[in-house]
Coordinates of C-alpha atoms and ligand atoms in Angstrom, one line a residue:
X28 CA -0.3 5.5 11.1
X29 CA 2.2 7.9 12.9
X30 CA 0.9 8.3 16.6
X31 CA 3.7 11.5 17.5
X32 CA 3.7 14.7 15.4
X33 CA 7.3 14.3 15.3
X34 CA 7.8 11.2 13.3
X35 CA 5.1 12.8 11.1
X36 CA 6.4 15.7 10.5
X37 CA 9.5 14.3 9.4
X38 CA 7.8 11.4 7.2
X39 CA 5.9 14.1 5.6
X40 CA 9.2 16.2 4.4
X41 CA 10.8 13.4 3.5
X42 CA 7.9 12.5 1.4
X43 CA 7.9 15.7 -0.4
X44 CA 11.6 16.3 -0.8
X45 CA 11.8 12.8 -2.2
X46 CA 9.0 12.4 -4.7
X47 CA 8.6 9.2 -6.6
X48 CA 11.3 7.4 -4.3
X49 CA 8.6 4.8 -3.5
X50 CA 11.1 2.1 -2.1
X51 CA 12.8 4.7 0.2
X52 CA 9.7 6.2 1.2
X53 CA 8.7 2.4 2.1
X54 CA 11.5 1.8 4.0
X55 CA 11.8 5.1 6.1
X56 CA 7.8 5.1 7.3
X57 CA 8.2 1.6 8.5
X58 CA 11.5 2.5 10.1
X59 CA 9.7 6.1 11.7
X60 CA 6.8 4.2 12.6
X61 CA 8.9 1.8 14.5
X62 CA 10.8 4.7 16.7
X63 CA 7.7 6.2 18.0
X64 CA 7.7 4.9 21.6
X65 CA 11.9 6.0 21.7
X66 CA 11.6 9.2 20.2
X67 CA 8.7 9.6 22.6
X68 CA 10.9 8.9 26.0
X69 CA 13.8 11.0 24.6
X70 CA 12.9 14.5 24.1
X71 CA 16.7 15.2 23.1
X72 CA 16.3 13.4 19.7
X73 CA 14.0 15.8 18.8
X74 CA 15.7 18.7 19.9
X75 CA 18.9 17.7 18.2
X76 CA 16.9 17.0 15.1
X77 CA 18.0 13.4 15.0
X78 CA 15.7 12.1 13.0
X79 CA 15.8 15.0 10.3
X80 CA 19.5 14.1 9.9
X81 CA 19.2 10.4 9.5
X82 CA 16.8 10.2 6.4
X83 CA 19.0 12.9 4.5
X84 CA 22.6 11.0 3.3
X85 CA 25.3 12.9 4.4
X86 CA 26.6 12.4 0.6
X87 CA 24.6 11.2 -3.1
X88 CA 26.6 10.5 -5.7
X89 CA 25.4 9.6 -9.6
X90 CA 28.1 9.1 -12.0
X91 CA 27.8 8.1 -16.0
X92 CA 29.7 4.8 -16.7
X93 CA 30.5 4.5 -19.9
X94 CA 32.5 1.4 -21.5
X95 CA 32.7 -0.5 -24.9
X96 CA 30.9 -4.4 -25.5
X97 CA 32.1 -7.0 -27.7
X98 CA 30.8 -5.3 -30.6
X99 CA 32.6 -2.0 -30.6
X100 CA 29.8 0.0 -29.5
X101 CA 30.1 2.5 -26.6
X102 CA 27.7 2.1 -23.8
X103 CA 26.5 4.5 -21.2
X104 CA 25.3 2.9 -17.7
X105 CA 24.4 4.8 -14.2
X106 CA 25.8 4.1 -11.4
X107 CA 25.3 5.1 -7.9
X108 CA 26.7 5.1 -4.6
X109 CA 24.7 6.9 -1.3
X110 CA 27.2 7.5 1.7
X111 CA 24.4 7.5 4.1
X112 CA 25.6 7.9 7.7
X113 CA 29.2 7.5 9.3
X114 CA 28.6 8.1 12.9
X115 CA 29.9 4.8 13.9
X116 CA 32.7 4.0 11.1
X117 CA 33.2 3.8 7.7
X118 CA 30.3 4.0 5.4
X119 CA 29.6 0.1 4.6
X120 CA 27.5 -1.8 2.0
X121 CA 26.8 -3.7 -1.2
X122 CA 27.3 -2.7 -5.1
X123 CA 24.1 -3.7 -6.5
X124 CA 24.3 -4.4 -10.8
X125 CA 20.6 -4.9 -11.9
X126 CA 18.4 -3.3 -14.6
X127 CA 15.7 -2.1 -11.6
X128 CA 18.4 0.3 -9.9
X129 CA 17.8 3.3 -9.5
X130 CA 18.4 6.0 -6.6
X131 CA 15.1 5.2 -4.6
X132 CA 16.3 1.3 -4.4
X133 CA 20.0 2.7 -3.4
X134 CA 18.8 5.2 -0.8
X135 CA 16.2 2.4 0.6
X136 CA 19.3 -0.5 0.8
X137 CA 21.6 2.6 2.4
X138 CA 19.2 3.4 4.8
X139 CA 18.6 0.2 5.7
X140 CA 22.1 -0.3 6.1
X141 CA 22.6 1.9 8.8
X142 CA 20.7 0.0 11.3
X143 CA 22.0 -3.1 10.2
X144 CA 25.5 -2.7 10.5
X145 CA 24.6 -1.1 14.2
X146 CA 23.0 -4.1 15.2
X147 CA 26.2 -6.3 14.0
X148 CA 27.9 -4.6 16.8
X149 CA 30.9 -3.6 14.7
X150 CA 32.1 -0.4 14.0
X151 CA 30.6 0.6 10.4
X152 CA 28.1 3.2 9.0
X153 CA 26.0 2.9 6.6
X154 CA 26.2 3.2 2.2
X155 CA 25.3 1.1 -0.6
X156 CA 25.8 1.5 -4.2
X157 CA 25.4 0.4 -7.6
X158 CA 24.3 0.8 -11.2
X159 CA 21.4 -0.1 -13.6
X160 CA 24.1 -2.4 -15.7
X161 CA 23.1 -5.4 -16.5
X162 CA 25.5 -8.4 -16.3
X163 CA 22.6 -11.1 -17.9
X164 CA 24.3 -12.7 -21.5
X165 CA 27.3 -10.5 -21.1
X166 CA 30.5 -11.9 -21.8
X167 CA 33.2 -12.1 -19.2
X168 CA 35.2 -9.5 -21.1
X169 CA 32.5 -6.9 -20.7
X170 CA 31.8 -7.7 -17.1
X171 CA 35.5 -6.4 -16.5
X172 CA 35.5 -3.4 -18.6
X173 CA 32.3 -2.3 -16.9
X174 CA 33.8 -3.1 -13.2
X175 CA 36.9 -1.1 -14.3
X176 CA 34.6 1.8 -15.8
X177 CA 32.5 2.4 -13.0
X178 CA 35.4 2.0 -10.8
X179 CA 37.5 4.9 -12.1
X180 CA 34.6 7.2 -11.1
X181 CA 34.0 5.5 -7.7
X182 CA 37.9 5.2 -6.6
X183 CA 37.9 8.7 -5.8
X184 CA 35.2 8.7 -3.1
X185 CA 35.8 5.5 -1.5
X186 CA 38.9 4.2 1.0
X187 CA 39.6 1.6 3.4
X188 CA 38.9 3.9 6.1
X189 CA 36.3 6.5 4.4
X190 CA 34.0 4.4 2.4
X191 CA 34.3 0.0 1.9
X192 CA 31.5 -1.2 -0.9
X193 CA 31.1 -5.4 -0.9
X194 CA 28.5 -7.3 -3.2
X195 CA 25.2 -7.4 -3.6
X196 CA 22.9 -8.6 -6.3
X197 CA 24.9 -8.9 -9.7
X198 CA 28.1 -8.5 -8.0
X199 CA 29.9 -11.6 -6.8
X200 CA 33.3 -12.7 -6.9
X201 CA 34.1 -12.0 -9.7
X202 CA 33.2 -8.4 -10.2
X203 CA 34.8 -7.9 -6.8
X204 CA 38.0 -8.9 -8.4
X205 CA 37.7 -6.6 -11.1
X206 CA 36.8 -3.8 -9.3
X207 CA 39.4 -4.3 -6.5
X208 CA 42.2 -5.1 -9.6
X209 CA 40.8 -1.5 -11.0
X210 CA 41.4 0.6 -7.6
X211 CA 44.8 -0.9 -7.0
X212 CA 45.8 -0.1 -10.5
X213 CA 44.4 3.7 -10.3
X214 CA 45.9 4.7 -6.1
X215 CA 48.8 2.1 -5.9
X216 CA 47.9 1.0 -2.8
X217 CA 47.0 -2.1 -1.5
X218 CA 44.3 -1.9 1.3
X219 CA 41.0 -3.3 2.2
X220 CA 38.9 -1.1 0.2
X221 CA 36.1 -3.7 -0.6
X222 CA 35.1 -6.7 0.9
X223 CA 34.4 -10.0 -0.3
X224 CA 37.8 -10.4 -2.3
X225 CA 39.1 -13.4 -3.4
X226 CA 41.1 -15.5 -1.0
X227 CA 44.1 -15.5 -2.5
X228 CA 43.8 -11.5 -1.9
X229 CA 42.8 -10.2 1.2
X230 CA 39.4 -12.0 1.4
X231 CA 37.7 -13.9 4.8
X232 CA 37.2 -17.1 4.8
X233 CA 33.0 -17.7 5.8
X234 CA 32.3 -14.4 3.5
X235 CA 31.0 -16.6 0.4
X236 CA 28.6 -18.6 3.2
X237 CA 28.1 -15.5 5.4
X238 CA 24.9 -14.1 4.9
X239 CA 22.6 -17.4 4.3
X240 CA 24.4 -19.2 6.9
X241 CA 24.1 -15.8 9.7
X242 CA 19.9 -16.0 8.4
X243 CA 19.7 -19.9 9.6
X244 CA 21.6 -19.1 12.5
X245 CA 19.1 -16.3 13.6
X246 CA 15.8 -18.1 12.8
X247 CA 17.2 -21.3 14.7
X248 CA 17.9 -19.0 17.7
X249 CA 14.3 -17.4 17.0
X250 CA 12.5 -20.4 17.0
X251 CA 14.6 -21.9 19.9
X252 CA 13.9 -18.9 22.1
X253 CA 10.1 -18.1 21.3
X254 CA 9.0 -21.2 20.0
X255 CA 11.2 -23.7 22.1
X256 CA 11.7 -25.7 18.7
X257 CA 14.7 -25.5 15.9
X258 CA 14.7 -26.1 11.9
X259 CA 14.8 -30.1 12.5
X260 CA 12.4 -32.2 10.7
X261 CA 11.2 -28.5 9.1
X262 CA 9.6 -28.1 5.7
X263 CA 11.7 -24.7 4.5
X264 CA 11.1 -22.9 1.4
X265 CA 14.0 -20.3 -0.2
X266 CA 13.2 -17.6 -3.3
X267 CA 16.8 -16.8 -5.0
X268 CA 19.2 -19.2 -5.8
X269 CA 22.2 -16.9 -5.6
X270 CA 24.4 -16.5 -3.4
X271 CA 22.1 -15.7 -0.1
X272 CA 19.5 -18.6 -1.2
X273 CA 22.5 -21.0 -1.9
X274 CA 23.8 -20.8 1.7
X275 CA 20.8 -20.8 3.4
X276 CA 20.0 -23.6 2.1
X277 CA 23.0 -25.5 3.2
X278 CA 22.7 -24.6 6.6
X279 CA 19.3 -25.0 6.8
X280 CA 19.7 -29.0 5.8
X281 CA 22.6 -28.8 7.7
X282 CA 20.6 -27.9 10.7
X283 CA 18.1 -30.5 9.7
X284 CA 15.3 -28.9 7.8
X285 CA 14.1 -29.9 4.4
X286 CA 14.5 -27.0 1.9
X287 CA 11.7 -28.3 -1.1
X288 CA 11.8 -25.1 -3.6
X289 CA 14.1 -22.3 -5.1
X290 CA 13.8 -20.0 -7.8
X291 CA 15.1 -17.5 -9.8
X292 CA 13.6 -14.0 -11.5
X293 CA 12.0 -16.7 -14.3
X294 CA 10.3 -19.3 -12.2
X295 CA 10.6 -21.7 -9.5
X296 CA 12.0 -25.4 -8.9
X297 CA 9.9 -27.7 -6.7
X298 CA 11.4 -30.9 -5.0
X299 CA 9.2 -32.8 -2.9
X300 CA 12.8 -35.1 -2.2
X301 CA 14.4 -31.6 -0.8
X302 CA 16.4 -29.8 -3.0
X303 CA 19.9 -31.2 -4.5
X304 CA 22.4 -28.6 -3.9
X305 CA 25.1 -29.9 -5.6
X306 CA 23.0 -29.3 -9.0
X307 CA 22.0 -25.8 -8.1
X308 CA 25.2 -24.8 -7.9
X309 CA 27.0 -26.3 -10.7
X310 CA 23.8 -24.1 -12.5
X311 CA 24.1 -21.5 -10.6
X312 CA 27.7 -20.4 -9.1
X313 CA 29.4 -23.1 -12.3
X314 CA 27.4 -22.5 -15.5
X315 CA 25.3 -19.5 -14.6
X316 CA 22.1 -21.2 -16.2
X317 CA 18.7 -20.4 -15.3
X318 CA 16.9 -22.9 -12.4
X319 CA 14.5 -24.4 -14.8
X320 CA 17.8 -26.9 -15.9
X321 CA 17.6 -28.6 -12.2
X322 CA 14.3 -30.6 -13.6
X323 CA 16.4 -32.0 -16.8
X324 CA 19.2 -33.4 -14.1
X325 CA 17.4 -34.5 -10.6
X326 CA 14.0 -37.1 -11.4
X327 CA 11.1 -36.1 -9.6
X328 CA 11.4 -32.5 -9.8
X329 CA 9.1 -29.6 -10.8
X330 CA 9.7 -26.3 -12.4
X331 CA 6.8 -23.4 -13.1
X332 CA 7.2 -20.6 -14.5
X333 CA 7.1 -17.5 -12.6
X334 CA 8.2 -16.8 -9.2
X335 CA 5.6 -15.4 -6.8
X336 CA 3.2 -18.9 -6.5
X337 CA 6.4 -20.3 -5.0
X338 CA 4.9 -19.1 -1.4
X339 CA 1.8 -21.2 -2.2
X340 CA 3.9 -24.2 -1.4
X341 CA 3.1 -25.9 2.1
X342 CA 6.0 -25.3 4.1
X343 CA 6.8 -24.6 8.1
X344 CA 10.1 -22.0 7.6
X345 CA 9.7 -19.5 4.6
X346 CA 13.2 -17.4 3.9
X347 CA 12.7 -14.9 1.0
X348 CA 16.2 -14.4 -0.6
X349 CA 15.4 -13.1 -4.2
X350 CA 14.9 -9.1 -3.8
X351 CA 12.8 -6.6 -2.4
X352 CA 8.7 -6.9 -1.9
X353 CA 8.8 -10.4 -3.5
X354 CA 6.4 -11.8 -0.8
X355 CA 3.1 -9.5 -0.7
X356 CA 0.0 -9.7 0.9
X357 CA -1.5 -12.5 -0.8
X358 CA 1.9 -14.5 -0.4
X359 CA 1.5 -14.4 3.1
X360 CA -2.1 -15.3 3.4
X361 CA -1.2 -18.5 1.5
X362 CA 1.9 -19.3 3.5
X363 CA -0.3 -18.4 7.1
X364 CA -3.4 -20.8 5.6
X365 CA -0.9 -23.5 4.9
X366 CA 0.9 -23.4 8.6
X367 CA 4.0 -21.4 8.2
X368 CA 5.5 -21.1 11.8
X369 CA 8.6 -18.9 11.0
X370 CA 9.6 -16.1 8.0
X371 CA 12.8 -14.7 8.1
X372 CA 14.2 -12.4 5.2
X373 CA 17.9 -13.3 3.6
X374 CA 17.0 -10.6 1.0
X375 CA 16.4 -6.6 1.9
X376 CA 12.7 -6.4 2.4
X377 CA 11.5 -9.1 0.3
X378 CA 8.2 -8.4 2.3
X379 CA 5.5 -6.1 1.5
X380 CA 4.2 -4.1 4.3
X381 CA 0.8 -5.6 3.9
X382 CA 2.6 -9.5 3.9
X383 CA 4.4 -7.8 7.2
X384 CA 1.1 -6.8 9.3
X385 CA -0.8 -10.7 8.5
X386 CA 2.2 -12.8 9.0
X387 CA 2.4 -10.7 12.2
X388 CA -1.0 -10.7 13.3
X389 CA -1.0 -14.7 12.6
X390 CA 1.4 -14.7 15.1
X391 CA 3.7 -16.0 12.9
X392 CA 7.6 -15.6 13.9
X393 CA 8.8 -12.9 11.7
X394 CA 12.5 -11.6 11.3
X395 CA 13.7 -8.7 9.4
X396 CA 15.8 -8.3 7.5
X397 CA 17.8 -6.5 8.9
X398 CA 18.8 -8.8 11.6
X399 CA 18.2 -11.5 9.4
X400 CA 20.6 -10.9 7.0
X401 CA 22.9 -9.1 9.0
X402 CA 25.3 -11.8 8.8
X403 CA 27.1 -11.1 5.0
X404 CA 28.2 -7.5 6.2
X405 CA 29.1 -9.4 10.2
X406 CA 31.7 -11.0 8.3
X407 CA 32.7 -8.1 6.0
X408 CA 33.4 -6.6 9.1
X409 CA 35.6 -9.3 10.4
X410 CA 37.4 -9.1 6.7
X411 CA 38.3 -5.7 7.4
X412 CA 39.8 -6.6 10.7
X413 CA 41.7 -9.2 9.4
X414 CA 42.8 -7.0 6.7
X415 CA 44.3 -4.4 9.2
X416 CA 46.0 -7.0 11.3
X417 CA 47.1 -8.5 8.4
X418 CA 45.9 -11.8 9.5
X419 CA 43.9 -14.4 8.3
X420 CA 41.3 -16.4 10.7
X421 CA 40.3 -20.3 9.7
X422 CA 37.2 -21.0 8.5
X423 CA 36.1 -22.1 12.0
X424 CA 37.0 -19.2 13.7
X425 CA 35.2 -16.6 11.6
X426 CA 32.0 -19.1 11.4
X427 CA 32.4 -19.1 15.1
X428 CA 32.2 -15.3 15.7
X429 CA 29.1 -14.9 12.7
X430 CA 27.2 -17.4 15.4
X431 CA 27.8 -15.3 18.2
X432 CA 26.9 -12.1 16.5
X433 CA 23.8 -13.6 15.2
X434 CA 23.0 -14.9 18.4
X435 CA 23.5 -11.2 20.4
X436 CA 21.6 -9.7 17.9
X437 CA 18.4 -12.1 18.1
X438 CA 19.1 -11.7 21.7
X439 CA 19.3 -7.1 21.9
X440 CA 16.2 -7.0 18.9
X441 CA 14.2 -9.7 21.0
X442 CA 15.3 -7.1 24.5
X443 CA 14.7 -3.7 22.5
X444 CA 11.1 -5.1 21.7
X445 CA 10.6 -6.2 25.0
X446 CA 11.6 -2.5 26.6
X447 CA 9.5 -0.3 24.4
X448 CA 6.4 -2.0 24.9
X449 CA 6.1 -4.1 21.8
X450 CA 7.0 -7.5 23.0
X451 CA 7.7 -10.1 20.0
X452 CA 7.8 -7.8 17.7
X453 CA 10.8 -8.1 15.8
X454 CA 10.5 -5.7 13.5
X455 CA 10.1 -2.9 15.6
X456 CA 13.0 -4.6 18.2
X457 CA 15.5 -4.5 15.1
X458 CA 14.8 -0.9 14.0
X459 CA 15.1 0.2 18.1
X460 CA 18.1 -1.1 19.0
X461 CA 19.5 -0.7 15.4
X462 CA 19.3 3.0 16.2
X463 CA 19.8 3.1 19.4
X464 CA 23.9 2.9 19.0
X465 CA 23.8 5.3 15.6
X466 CA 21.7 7.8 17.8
X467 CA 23.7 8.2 20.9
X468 CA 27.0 8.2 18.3
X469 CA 25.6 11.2 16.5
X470 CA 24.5 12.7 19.4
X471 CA 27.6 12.3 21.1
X472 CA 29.7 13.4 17.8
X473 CA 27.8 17.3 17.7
X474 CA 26.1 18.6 14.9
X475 CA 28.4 18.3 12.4
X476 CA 27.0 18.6 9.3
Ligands
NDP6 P1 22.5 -12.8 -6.3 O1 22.6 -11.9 -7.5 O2 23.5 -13.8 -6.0 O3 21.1 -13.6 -6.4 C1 19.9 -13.0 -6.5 C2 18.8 -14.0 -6.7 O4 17.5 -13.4 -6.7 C3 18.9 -14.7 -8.0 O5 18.4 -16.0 -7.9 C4 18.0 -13.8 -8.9 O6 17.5 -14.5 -10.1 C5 16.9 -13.5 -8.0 N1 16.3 -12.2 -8.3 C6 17.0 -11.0 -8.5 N2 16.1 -10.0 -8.8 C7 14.9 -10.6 -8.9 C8 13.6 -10.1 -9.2 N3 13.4 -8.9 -9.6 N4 12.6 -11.0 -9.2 C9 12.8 -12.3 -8.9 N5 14.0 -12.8 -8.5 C10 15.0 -12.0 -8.6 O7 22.2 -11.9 -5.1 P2 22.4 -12.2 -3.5 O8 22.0 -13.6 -3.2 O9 23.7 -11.6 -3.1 O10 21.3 -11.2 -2.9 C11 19.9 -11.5 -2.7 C12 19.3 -10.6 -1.8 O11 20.0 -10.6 -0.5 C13 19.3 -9.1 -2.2 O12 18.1 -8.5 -1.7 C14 20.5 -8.6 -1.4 O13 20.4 -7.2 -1.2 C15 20.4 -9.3 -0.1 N6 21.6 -9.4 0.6 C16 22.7 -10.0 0.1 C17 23.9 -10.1 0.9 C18 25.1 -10.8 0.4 O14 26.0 -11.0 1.2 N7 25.1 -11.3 -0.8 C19 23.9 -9.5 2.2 C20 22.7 -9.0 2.7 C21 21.6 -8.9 1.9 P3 18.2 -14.2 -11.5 O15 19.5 -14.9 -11.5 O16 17.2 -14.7 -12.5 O17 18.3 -12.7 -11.6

């Protein structure tokens, strides 16, 4: 519980002006908890109400979508997108499509996103958006008219230097094209105003790969540096199988682990010969099928229905990449009983606070998310470089600089720790030095809002 009456104070109004917004709440006590020992050395954040201003979004809007189906009938969707906090760029993160949306999971992944694009090191603020649209058995047709619907409302808030939305759950490449084709159409301008595009349109090389490859990248520099040991010969176990779980999985084989299980929100695959990846994404990225196929095409291979026993699996690295509190307490009792040495998160807090605390107090090596998965908007941000240079960088060179940020920020979480007293404790490391650039910005900027 909160230790200064500051934090406190400010948890408890943002509790009461924000009732029922359990996933925010979640995420802004663990983040307040976290700043304690800094808002306790600097006097000045209090005074200049720091933390009052960065759990309020400097902007909410909810918009009505509404578009036709196959059928003829008219639709009416939600959607959503929280500009959160531009004190160090443009307001930066995912369009989230998914039945569970609504403005408590937007505000959560916004506030989030804050930190995490701070830690990145690149210049962009924090935003996410998204609608309660689901893009399950819809036809392709429908997938477009509901990209262009929701973008005719959402083209007037955003720009290439104001507001730049990417991907997230639901929205892959192909939605990005229709929503970029839809704000080119409507301003007649061709800029950078989302990330993830197509290649043959503006889009970064590495961006598809970005976010599962970054998560390996950290949790092999995490292992190396506190555990003196590396993903090699490693039993690894992924939730997800879209486009976070896919990666991850490459690279963690690629860096010589063996990933046995994936799922998907209806149950989960195991193979005991590590997982064929050519299969899961002819299902996945190819067919859009459901996981249960892979045991119909690769021989020895399990599936069971439902996801969560997937963490009862024996396995030495654990990377949730499904969605948020997907691993709970119980998940990460059976993962610490069966000798899990490392958990880092691809998705946005797939762990429960209570899975959080045991894994931690097993001294088990445990990553945020927010570092962990910092590498899909990295390389966003390298898009939108290239995209005002007009320049394109090879695969090599863009997979080169997602290492080295990765790297720096396992590196300044692992330091931030270390300086406020809470050695190894990445969580807390993340969330300080996450905040420390966002801080000093909006101190520096004046009260300006
Ligand atoms: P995708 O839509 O490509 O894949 C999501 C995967 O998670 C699918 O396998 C999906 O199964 C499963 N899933 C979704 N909702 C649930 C649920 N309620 N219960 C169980 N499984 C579920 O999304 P991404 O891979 O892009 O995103 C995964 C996570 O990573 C999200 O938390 C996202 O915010 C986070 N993230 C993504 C980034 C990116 O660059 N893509 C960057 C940073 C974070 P099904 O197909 O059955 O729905």
């Amino acid at each position: 519980m909160f230790k200064t009456e500051y934090a406190k104070k400010v948890y408890e109004a943002t509790e009461a002006k924000n009732a029922g917004q359990d996933e925010y709440l979640q995420a802004v006590k663990e983040v307040l908890l976290s700043l304690e020992p800094v808002v306790e050395q600097n006097p000045v954040l209090q005074k200049k109400g720091i933390l009052e201003r960065i759990v309020e979004p400097e902007r909410q809007l909810m918009f009505r979508v509404t578009w036709v189906d196959d059928n003829g009938n008219v639709q009416v969707n939600r959607g959503y997108r929280i500009q959160f906090n531009s004190a160090i760029g443009p307001y930066k993160g995912g369009i989230r499509f998914h039945p569970s949306v609504n403005i408590s999971v937007i505000k959560f992944l916004g506030f989030e996103q804050i930190f995490k694009n701070s830690l990145t090191g690149l210049a962009m603020g924090g935003g996410k958006g998204g609608s309660d649209f689901d893009p399950k058995g819809k036809s392709d047709e429908e997938i477009m008219r509901f990209c262009q619907a929701f973008m005719t409302e959402l083209a007037k808030h955003i720009g290439s230097d104001t507001d730049v939305p990417a991907g997230d759950i639901g929205v892959g490449g192909r939605e990005i094209g229709y929503l970029f084709g839809q704000y080119k159409r409507l301003q007649n301008v061709f800029t950078g105003v989302l990330t993830g595009k197509g290649l043959d349109f503006g889009g970064s090389l590495a961006r598809t790969e970005a976010t599962g490859y970054g998560l390996c990248y950290l949790t092999e520099e995490m292992l190396n540096c506190m555990k003196n040991d590396s993903f090699k010969g490693k039993t690894v176990v992924i939730s997800g199988s879209g486009n976070v779980a896919i990666y991850a999985c490459q690279k963690a084989t690629q860096l010589g682990g063996k990933v046995v299980a994936m799922s998907d929100s209806n149950g989960y695959i195991y193979d005991p010969n590590g997982i064929n990846l050519d299969v899961v994404k002819q299902l996945k990225e190819v067919e859009r099928a459901r996981i249960c196929e892979y045991v119909n095409r690769v021989e020895g291979a399990e599936y069971h229905e439902g996801c969560r026993n997937i963490w009862g699996i024996k396995c030495d690295v654990a990377l949730p990449c499904a969605t948020q509190n997907e691993l709970d307490g119980d998940a990460a009792k059976k993962l610490i009983a069966n000798g899990v040495i490392a958990v880092a998160e691809g998705a946005n807090m797939p762990s429960t606070p209570e899975a959080v605390e045991a894994l931690q107090a097993a001294g088990v090596l445990f990553a945020p998310a927010k570092a962990a998965n910092a590498g899909g908007v990295a390389v966003s941000g390298l898009e939108m470089s290239q995209n005002s240079m007009r320049y394109d960088w090879t695969f090599e060179e863009v997979d080169g600089k997602l290492q080295g940020i990765m790297k720096n920020i396992f590196h300044n979480i692992y330091d931030a720790a270390e300086k406020y007293g809470v050695a190894g404790d990445l969580v807390a490391g993340a969330n300080i030095a996450g905040f420390e650039k966002v801080s000093n910005a909006m101190l520096a900027e004046g009260i300006i809002y």
